[in-house]
CSV table of C-alpha atoms in Angstrom, one decimal:
chain,number,residue,atom,x,y,z
A,1,MET,CA,0.0,0.0,0.0
A,2,GLN,CA,1.1,3.5,-0.7
A,3,PRO,CA,1.9,5.8,2.3
A,4,VAL,CA,-0.7,8.5,3.0
A,5,GLU,CA,0.4,12.0,2.0
A,6,TYR,CA,0.2,14.8,4.6
A,7,ALA,CA,-2.0,17.0,2.3
A,8,ALA,CA,-4.6,14.2,2.2
A,9,LEU,CA,-4.7,14.0,6.0
A,10,ALA,CA,-4.8,17.7,6.5
A,11,ALA,CA,-7.6,18.1,3.9
A,12,ARG,CA,-10.0,15.7,5.6
A,13,GLY,CA,-10.8,18.1,8.3
A,14,GLN,CA,-11.8,20.6,5.7
A,15,ALA,CA,-13.9,18.3,3.6
A,16,SER,CA,-17.6,18.7,3.8
A,17,GLU,CA,-19.5,15.8,5.3
A,18,GLU,CA,-21.7,13.6,3.1
A,19,HIS,CA,-25.4,14.0,3.9
A,20,SER,CA,-27.5,11.0,4.7
A,21,ALA,CA,-29.7,11.5,1.6
A,22,ASP,CA,-26.5,11.3,-0.5
A,23,ILE,CA,-25.3,8.2,1.2
A,24,ARG,CA,-28.7,6.6,0.8
A,25,ALA,CA,-28.7,7.3,-2.9
A,26,ARG,CA,-25.2,5.9,-3.3
A,27,VAL,CA,-26.2,2.7,-1.4
A,28,LEU,CA,-29.3,2.3,-3.5
A,29,ALA,CA,-27.4,2.8,-6.7
A,30,ALA,CA,-24.8,0.2,-5.6
A,31,ARG,CA,-27.5,-2.3,-4.8
A,32,GLU,CA,-29.0,-1.8,-8.2
A,33,ARG,CA,-25.6,-2.4,-9.8
A,34,GLN,CA,-25.4,-5.7,-7.9
A,35,TYR,CA,-28.8,-6.8,-9.0
A,36,ALA,CA,-28.2,-5.8,-12.6
A,37,ARG,CA,-24.9,-7.7,-12.6
A,38,GLN,CA,-25.9,-10.8,-10.7
A,39,GLY,CA,-29.6,-11.1,-11.1
A,40,ALA,CA,-32.5,-10.1,-8.9
A,41,ASP,CA,-32.1,-10.6,-5.2
A,42,VAL,CA,-28.4,-11.7,-5.4
A,43,CYS,CA,-26.4,-9.2,-3.4
A,44,ASN,CA,-22.6,-9.4,-3.2
A,45,ALA,CA,-22.7,-11.3,0.0
A,46,ALA,CA,-24.6,-14.1,-1.8
A,47,ILE,CA,-22.3,-14.5,-4.8
A,48,PRO,CA,-21.5,-18.3,-5.0
A,49,PRO,CA,-17.8,-19.0,-5.0
A,50,PRO,CA,-17.7,-20.4,-8.6
A,51,GLN,CA,-19.0,-17.0,-9.8
A,52,LEU,CA,-16.6,-14.7,-7.8
A,53,ALA,CA,-14.1,-14.5,-10.6
A,54,GLU,CA,-16.8,-13.4,-13.1
A,55,HIS,CA,-18.4,-10.8,-10.8
A,56,CYS,CA,-15.4,-9.6,-8.9
A,57,PRO,CA,-12.7,-8.7,-11.5
A,58,LEU,CA,-9.5,-7.2,-10.0
A,59,SER,CA,-7.3,-4.6,-11.6
A,60,ALA,CA,-3.7,-5.7,-12.1
A,61,ASP,CA,-2.6,-3.7,-9.0
A,62,ALA,CA,-5.4,-5.2,-6.9
A,63,SER,CA,-4.5,-8.7,-8.1
A,64,ARG,CA,-0.9,-8.3,-7.1
A,65,MET,CA,-1.9,-6.8,-3.7
A,66,PHE,CA,-4.3,-9.6,-3.0
A,67,ALA,CA,-1.8,-12.3,-3.8
A,68,ALA,CA,0.7,-10.7,-1.4
A,69,ALA,CA,-1.9,-10.2,1.3
A,70,PHE,CA,-3.2,-13.8,0.9
A,71,GLN,CA,0.3,-15.1,1.6
A,72,ARG,CA,1.3,-12.5,4.3
A,73,LEU,CA,-2.0,-12.9,6.2
A,74,GLY,CA,-2.3,-16.6,5.7
A,75,LEU,CA,-5.9,-16.3,4.5
A,76,THR,CA,-8.1,-19.3,4.0
A,77,ALA,CA,-10.2,-19.9,0.9
A,78,ARG,CA,-13.3,-18.7,2.9
A,79,ALA,CA,-11.5,-15.5,4.0
A,80,HIS,CA,-10.4,-14.9,0.5
A,81,ASP,CA,-13.9,-15.1,-0.8
A,82,ARG,CA,-15.3,-12.9,2.0
A,83,VAL,CA,-12.7,-10.2,1.4
A,84,LEU,CA,-13.4,-10.3,-2.3
A,85,ARG,CA,-17.2,-9.8,-1.7
A,86,VAL,CA,-16.6,-6.8,0.6
A,87,ALA,CA,-14.2,-5.3,-2.0
A,88,ARG,CA,-16.8,-5.8,-4.7
A,89,THR,CA,-19.3,-3.9,-2.5
A,90,ILE,CA,-16.8,-1.1,-1.9
A,91,ALA,CA,-16.2,-0.9,-5.7
A,92,ASP,CA,-19.9,-0.7,-6.3
A,93,LEU,CA,-20.3,2.2,-3.8
A,94,ALA,CA,-17.5,3.9,-5.8
A,95,ASP,CA,-19.3,3.1,-9.1
A,96,SER,CA,-16.4,1.1,-10.3
A,97,SER,CA,-16.9,-2.0,-12.5
A,98,VAL,CA,-13.4,-3.3,-11.5
A,99,ILE,CA,-12.1,-3.8,-8.0
A,100,GLU,CA,-9.2,-1.4,-7.7
A,101,ALA,CA,-6.3,-1.7,-5.2
A,102,GLU,CA,-7.9,1.0,-2.9
A,103,HIS,CA,-11.1,-1.0,-2.7
A,104,LEU,CA,-9.2,-4.2,-1.8
A,105,ALA,CA,-7.1,-2.4,0.7
A,106,GLU,CA,-10.2,-1.1,2.4
A,107,ALA,CA,-11.8,-4.6,2.5
A,108,LEU,CA,-8.5,-6.0,4.0
A,109,GLN,CA,-8.5,-3.3,6.6
A,110,TYR,CA,-12.0,-4.1,7.6
A,111,ARG,CA,-11.0,-7.7,8.0
A,112,SER,CA,-8.1,-6.9,10.2
A,113,LEU,CA,-10.3,-4.6,12.3
A,114,ASP,CA,-13.0,-7.3,12.6
A,115,ARG,CA,-10.4,-9.8,13.7
A,116,ALA,CA,-8.9,-7.4,16.3
A,117,ALA,CA,-12.3,-6.8,17.8
A,118,GLY,CA,-13.0,-10.5,18.1
A,119,SER,CA,-9.8,-11.2,20.0
């Protein structure tokens, strides 16, 4: 992962907050993208493992990052699939047809936070 630049950290206090109506619209649009891609009533959490590669394409950078994270974190096949589904959702919220490295990094971060909270 790339180090965070100071300007990005300093600017976040100046950024305007996203309103709930905007968040709701983004979530509804992401849900519609899921249904259009996978069929009615099949959200990202329900993508069957054999269809993950079709519905969760990774950019080249994301693919390299995931391979390294898989080895470094000792992920199981189940954990791999769960991270991929979360990254797909993050990409949908960003209106991206491909899972980029930043989407994958966020999904991996959520996994590490979830595991830390469970210990």
